[in-house]
mmCIF file with all atom_site columns, C-alpha atoms in Angstrom:
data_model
loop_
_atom_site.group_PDB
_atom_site.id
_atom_site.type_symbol
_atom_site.label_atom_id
_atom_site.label_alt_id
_atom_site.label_comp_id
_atom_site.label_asym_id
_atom_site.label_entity_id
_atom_site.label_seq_id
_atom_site.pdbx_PDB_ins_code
_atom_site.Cartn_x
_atom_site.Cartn_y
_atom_site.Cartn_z
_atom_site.occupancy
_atom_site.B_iso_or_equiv
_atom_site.pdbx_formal_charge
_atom_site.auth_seq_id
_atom_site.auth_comp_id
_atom_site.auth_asym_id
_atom_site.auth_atom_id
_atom_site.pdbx_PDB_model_num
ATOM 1   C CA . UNK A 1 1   ? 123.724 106.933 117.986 1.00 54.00 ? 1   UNK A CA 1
ATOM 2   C CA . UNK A 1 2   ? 120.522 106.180 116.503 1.00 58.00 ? 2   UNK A CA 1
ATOM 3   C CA . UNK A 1 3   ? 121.271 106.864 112.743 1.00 60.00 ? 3   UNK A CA 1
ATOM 4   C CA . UNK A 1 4   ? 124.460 104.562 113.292 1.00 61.00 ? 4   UNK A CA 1
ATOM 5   C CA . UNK A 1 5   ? 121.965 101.543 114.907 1.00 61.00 ? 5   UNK A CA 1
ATOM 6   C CA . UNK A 1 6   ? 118.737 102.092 111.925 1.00 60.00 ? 6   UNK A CA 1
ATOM 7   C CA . UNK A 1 7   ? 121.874 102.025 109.092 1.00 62.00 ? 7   UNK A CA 1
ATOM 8   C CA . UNK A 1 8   ? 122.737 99.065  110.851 1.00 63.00 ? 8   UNK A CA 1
ATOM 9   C CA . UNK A 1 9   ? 119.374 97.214  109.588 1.00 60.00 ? 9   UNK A CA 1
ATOM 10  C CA . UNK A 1 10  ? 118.303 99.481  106.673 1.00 63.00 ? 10  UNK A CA 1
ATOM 11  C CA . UNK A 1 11  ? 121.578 100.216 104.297 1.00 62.00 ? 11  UNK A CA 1
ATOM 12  C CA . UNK A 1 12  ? 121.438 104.130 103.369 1.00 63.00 ? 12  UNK A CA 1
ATOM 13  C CA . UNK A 1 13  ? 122.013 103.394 100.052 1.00 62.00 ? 13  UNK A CA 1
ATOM 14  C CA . UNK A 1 14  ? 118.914 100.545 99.348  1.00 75.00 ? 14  UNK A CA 1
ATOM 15  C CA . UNK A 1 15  ? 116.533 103.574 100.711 1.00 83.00 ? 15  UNK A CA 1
ATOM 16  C CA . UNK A 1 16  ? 117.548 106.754 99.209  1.00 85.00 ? 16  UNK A CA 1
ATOM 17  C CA . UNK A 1 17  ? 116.755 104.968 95.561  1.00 87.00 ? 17  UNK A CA 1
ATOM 18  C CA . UNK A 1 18  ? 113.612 104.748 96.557  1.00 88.00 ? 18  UNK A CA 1
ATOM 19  C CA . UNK A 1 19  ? 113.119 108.790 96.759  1.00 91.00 ? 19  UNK A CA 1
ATOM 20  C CA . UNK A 1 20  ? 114.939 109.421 93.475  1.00 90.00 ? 20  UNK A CA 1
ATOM 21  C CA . UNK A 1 21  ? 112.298 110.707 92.413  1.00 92.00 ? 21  UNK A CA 1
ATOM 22  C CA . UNK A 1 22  ? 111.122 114.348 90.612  1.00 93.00 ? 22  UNK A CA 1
ATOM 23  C CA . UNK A 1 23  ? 107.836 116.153 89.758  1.00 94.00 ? 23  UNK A CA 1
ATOM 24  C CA . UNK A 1 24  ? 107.563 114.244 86.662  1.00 94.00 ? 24  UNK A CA 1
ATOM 25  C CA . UNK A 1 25  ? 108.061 111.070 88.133  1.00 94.00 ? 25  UNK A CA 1
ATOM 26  C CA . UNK A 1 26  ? 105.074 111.373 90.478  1.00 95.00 ? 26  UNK A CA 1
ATOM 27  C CA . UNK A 1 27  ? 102.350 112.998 87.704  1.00 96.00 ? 27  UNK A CA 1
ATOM 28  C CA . UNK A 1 28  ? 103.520 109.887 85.266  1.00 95.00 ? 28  UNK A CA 1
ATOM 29  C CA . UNK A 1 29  ? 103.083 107.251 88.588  1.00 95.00 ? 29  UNK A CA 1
ATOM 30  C CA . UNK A 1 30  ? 99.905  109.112 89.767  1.00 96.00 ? 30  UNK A CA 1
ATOM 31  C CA . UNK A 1 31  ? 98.626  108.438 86.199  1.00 96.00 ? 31  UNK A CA 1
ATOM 32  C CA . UNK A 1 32  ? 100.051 104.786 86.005  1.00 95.00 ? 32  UNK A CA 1
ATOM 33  C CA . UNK A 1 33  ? 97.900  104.007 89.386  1.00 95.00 ? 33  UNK A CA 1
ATOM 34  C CA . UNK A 1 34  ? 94.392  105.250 88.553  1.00 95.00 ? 34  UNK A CA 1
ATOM 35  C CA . UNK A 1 35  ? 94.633  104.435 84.739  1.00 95.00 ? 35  UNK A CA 1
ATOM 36  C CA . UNK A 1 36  ? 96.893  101.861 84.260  1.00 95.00 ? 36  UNK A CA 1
ATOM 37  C CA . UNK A 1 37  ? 94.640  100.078 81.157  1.00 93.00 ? 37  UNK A CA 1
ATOM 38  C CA . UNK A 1 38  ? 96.911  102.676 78.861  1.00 91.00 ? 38  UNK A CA 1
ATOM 39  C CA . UNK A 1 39  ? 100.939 101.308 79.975  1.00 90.00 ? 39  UNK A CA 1
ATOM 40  C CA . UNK A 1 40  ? 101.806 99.510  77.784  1.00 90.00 ? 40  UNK A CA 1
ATOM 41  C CA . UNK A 1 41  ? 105.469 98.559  79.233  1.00 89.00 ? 41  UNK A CA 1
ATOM 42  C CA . UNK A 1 42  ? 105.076 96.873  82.631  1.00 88.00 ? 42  UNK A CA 1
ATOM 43  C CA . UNK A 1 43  ? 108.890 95.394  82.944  1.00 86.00 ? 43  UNK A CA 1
ATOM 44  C CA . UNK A 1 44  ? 111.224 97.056  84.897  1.00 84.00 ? 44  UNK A CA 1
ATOM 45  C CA . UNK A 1 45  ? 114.508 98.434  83.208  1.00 84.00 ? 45  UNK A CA 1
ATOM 46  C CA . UNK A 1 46  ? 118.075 96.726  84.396  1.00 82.00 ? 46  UNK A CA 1
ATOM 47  C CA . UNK A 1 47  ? 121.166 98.364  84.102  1.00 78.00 ? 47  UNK A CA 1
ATOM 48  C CA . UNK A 1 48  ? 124.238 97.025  85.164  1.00 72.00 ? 48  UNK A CA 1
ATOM 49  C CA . UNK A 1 49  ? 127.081 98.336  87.410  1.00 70.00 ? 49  UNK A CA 1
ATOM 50  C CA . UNK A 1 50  ? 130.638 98.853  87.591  1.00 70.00 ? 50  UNK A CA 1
ATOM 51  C CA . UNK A 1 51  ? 130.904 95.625  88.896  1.00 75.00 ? 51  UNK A CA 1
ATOM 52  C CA . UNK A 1 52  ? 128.569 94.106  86.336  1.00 71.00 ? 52  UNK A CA 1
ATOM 53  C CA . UNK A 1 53  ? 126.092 93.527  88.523  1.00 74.00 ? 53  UNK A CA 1
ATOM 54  C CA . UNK A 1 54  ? 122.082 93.600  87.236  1.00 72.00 ? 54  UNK A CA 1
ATOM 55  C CA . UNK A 1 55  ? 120.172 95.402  88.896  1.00 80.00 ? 55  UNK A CA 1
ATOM 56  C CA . UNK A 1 56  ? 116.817 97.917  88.347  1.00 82.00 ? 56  UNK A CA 1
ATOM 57  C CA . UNK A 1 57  ? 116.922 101.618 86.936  1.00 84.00 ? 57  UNK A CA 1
ATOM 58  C CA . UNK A 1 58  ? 115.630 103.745 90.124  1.00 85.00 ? 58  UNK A CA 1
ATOM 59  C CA . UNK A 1 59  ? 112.600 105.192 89.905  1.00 88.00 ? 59  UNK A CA 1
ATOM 60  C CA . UNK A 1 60  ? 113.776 108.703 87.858  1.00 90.00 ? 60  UNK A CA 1
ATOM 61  C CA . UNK A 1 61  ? 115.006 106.765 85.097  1.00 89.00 ? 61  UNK A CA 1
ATOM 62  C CA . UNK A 1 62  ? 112.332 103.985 84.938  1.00 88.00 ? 62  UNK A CA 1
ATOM 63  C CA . UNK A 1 63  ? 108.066 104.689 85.720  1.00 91.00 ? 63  UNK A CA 1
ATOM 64  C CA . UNK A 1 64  ? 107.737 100.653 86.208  1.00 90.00 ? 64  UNK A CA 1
ATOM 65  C CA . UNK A 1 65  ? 110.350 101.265 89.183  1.00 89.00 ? 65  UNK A CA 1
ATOM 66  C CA . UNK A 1 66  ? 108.373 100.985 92.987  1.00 90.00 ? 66  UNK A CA 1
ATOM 67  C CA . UNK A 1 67  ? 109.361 104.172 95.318  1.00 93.00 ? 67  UNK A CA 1
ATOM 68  C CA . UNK A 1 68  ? 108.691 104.920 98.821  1.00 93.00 ? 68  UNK A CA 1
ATOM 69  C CA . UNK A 1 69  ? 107.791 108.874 98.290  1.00 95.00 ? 69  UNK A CA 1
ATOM 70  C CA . UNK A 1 70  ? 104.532 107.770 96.689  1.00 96.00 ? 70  UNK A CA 1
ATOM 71  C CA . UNK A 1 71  ? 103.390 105.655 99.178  1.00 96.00 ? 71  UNK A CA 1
ATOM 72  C CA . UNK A 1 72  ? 104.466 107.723 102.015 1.00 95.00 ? 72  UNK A CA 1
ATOM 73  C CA . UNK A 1 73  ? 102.432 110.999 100.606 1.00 96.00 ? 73  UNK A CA 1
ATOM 74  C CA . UNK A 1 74  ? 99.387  108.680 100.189 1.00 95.00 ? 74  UNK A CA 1
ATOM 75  C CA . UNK A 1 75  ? 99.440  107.472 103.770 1.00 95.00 ? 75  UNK A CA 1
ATOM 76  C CA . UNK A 1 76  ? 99.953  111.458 104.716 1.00 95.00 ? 76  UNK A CA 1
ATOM 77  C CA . UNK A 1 77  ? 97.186  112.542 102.510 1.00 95.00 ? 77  UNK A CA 1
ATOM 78  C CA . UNK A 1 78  ? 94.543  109.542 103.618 1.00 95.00 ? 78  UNK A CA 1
ATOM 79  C CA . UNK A 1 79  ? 95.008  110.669 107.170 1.00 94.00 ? 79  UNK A CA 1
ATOM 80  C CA . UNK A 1 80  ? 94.267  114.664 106.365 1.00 93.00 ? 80  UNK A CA 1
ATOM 81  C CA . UNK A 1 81  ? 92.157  114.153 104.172 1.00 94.00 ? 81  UNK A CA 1
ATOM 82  C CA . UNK A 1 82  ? 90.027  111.788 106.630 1.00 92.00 ? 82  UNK A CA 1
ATOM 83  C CA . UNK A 1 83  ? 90.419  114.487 110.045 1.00 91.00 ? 83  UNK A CA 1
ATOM 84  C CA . UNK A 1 84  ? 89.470  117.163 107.178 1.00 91.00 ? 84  UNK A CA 1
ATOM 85  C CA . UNK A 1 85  ? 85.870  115.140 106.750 1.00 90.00 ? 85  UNK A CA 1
ATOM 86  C CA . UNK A 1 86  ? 85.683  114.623 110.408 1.00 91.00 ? 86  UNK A CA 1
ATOM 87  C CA . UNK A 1 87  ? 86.172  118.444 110.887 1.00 90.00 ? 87  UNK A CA 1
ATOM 88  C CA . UNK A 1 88  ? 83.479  119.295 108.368 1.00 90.00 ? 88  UNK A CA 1
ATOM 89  C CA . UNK A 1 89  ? 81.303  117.295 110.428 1.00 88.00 ? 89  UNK A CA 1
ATOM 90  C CA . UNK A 1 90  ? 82.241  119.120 113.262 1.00 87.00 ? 90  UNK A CA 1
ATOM 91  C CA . UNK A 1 91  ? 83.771  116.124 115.343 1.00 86.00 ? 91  UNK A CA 1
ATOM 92  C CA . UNK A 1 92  ? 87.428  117.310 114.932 1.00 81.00 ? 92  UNK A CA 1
ATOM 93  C CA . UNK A 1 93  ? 89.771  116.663 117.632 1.00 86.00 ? 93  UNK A CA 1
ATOM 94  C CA . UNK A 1 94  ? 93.514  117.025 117.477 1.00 86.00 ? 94  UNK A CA 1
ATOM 95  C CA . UNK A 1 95  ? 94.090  113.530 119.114 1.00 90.00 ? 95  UNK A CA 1
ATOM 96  C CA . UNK A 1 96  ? 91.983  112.134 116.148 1.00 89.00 ? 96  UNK A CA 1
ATOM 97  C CA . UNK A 1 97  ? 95.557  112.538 113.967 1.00 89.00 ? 97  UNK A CA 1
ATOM 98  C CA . UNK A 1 98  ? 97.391  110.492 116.274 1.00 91.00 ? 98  UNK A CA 1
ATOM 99  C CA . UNK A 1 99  ? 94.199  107.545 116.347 1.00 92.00 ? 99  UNK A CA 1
ATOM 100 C CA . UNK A 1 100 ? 94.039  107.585 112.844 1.00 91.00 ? 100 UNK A CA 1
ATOM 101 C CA . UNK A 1 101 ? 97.752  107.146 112.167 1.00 94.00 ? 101 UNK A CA 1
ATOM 102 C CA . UNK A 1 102 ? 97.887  104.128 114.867 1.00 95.00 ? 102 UNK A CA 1
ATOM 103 C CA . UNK A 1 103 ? 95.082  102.562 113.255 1.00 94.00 ? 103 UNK A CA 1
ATOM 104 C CA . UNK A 1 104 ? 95.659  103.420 109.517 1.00 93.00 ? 104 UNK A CA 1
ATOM 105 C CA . UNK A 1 105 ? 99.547  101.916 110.403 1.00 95.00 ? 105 UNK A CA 1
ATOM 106 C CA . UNK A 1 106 ? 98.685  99.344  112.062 1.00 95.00 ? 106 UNK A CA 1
ATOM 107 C CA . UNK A 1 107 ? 96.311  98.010  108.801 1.00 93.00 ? 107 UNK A CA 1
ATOM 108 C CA . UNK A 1 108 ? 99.555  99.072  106.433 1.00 93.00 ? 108 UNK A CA 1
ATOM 109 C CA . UNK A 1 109 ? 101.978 96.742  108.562 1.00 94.00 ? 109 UNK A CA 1
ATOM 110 C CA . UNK A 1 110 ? 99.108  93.902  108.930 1.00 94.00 ? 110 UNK A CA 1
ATOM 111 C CA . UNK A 1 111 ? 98.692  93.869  104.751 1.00 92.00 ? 111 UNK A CA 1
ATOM 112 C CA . UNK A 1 112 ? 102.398 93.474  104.457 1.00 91.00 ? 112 UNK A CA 1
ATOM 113 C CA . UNK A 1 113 ? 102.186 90.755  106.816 1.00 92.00 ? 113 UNK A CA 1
ATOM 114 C CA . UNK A 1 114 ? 99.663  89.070  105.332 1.00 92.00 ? 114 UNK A CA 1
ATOM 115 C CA . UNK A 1 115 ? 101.663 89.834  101.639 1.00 88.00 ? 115 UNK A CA 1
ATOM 116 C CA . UNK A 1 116 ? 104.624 88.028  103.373 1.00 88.00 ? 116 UNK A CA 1
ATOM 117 C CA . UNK A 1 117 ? 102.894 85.577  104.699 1.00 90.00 ? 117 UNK A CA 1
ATOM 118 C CA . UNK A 1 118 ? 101.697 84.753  101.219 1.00 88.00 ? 118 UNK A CA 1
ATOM 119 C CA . UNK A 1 119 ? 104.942 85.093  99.648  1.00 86.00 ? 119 UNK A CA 1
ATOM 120 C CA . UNK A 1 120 ? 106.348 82.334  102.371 1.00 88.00 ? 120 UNK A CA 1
ATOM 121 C CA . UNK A 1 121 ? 103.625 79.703  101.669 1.00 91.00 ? 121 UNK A CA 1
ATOM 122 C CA . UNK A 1 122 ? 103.919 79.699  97.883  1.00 87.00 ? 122 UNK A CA 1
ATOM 123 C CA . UNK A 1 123 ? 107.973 79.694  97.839  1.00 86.00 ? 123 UNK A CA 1
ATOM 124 C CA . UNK A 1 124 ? 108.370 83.748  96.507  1.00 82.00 ? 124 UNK A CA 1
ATOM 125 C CA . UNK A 1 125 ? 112.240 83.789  97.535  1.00 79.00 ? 125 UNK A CA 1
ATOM 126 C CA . UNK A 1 126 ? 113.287 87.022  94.936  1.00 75.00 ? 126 UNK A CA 1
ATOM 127 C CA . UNK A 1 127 ? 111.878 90.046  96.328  1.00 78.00 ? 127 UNK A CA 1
ATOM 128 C CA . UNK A 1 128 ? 113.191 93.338  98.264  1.00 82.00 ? 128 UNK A CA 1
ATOM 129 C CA . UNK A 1 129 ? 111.452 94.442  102.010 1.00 84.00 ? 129 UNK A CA 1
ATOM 130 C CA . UNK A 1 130 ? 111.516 97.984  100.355 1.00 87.00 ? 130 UNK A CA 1
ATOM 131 C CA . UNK A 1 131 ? 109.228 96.954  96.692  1.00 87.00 ? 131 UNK A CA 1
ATOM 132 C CA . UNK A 1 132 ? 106.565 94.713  99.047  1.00 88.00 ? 132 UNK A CA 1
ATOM 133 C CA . UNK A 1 133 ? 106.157 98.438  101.523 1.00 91.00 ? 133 UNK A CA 1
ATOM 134 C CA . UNK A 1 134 ? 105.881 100.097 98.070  1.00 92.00 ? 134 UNK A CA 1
ATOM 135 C CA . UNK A 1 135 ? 103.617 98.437  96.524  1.00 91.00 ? 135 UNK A CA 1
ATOM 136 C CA . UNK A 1 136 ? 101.213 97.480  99.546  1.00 92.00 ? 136 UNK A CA 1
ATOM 137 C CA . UNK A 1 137 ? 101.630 101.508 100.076 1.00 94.00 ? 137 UNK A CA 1
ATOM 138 C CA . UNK A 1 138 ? 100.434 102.508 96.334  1.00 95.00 ? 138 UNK A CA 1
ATOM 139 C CA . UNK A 1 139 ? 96.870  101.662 97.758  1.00 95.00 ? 139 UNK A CA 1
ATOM 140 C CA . UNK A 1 140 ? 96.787  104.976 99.439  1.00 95.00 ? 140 UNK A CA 1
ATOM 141 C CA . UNK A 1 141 ? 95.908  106.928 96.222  1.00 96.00 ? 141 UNK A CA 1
ATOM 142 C CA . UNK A 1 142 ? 93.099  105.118 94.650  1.00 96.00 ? 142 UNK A CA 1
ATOM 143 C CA . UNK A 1 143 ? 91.441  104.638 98.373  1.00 95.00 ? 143 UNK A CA 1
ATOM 144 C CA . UNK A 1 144 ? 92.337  108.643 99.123  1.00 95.00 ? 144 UNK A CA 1
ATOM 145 C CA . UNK A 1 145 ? 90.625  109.425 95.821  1.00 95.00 ? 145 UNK A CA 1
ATOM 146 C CA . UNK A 1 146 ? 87.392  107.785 96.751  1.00 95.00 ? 146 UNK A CA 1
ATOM 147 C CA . UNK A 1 147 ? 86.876  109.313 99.507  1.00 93.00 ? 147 UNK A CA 1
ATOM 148 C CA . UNK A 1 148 ? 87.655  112.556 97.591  1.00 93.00 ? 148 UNK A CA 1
ATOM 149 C CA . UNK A 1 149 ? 84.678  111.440 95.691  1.00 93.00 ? 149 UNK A CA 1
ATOM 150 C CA . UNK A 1 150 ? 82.301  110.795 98.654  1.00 92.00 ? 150 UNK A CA 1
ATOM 151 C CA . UNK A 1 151 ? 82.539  114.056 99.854  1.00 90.00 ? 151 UNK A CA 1
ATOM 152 C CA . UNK A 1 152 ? 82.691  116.041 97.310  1.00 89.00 ? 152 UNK A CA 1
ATOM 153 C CA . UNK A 1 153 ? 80.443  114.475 95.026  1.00 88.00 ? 153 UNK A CA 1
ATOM 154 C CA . UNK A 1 154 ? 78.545  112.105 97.196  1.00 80.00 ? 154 UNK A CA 1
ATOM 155 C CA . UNK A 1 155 ? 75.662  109.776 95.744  1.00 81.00 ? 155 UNK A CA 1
ATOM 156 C CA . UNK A 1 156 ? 75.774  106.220 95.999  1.00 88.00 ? 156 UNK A CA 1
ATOM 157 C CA . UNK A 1 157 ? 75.966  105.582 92.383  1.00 92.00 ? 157 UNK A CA 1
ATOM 158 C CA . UNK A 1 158 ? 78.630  107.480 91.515  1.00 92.00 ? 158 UNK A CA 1
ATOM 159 C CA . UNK A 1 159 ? 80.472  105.709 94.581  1.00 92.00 ? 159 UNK A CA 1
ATOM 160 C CA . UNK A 1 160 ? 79.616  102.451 93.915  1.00 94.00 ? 160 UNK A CA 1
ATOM 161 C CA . UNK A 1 161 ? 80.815  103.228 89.981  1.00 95.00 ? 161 UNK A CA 1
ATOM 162 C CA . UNK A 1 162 ? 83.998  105.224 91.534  1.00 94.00 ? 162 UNK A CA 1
ATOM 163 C CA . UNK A 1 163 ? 84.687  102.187 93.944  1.00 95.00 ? 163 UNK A CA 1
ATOM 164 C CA . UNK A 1 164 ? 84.323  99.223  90.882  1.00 97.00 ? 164 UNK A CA 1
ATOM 165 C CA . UNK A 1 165 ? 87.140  101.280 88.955  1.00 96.00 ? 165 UNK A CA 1
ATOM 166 C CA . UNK A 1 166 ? 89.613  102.073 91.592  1.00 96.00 ? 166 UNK A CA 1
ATOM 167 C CA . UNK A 1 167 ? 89.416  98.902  92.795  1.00 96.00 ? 167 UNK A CA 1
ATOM 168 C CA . UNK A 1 168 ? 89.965  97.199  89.239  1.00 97.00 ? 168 UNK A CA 1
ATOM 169 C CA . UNK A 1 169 ? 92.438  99.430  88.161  1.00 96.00 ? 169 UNK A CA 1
ATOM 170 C CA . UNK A 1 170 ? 94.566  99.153  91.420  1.00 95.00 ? 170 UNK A CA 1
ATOM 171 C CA . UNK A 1 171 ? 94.447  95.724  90.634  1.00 94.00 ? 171 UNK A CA 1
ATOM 172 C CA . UNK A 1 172 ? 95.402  94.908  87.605  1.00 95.00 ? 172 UNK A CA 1
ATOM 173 C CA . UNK A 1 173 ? 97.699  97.633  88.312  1.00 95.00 ? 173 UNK A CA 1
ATOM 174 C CA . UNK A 1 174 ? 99.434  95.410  90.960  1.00 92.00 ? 174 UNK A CA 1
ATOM 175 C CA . UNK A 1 175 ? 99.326  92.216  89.007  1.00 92.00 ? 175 UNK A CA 1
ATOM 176 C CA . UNK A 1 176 ? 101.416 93.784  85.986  1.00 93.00 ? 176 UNK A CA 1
ATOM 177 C CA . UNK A 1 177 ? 103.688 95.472  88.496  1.00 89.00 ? 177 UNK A CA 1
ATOM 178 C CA . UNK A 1 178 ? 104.410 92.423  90.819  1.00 84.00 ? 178 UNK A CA 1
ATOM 179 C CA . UNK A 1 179 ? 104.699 89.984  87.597  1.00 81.00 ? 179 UNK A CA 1
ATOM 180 C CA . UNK A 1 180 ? 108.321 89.833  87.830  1.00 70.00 ? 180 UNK A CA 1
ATOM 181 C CA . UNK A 1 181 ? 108.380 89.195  91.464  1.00 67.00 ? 181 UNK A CA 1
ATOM 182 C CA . UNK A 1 182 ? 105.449 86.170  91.905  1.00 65.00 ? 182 UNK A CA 1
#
């Protein structure tokens, strides 16, 4: 019953090309999101179907391509690695998992609100529900690296410097990616 009602909103097929992914896939994307100064091919590949219809190479074929598996294993690894700090401090409860993930979704659905929201005021009409989650999601890895960083290497310099370049580079990573949408 339910997987007949959720294929009802979100088509199987529009999903599942967002997890064709592989192990090389995710090192390359990894490496595209905290260094992206080196890419120097932001466009997205088309391909065309059967039907001659354009559309974009899935992620496997094409690095430039958003995914969901990405995003998703950043959100995971945020939340761990946060109740992981919180445990080396010795305040580790197992209902902390479940406040975190409220909290942590409930800033991930607010962004892509506010993304939307964005999108509606300055007339964005060609863009898919799935690439706006990706995208908003990618932020996941620079911010779980940082606080990597904190605790393992700690010092406010080295934070500060840490914070400057993840920041930057998650930027400009997003402006070359979302060029062909805005």
């Amino acid at each position: 019953y339910a997987q007949q009602n959720v294929s009802n909103y979100i088509p199987k097929e529009d999903i599942k090309k967002y997890f064709q992914i592989n192990n090389s896939y995710v090192f390359k994307k990894l490496m595209l999101l905290l260094f992206p100064f080196r890419n120097k091919q932001w466009a997205r590949l088309p391909m065309t179907t059967s039907e001659n219809k354009q559309v974009y190479s899935s992620p496997i074929e094409d690095i430039n391509a958003p995914d969901l598996y990405i995003p998703l294993m950043g959100f995971i690894t945020f939340i761990l690695i946060r109740s992981i700090v919180i445990g080396v401090e010795g305040e580790f409860d197992p209902q902390i998992l479940s406040l975190l993930f409220s909290k942590d979704i409930a800033i991930y659905i607010l962004d892509v609100v506010i993304l939307w929201f964005g999108f509606f005021v300055f007339n964005v009409q060609d863009y898919k529900y799935f690439d706006i989650l990706s995208y908003t999601g990618y932020k996941f890895v620079p911010i779980s690296v940082l606080v990597l960083i904190k605790e393992i290497l700690g010092g406010r310099f080295i934070f500060y410097l840490s914070f400057i370049y993840l920041l930057i580079s998650y930027g400009f990573f997003l402006i070359r990616s979302m060029r062909s949408i805005v």
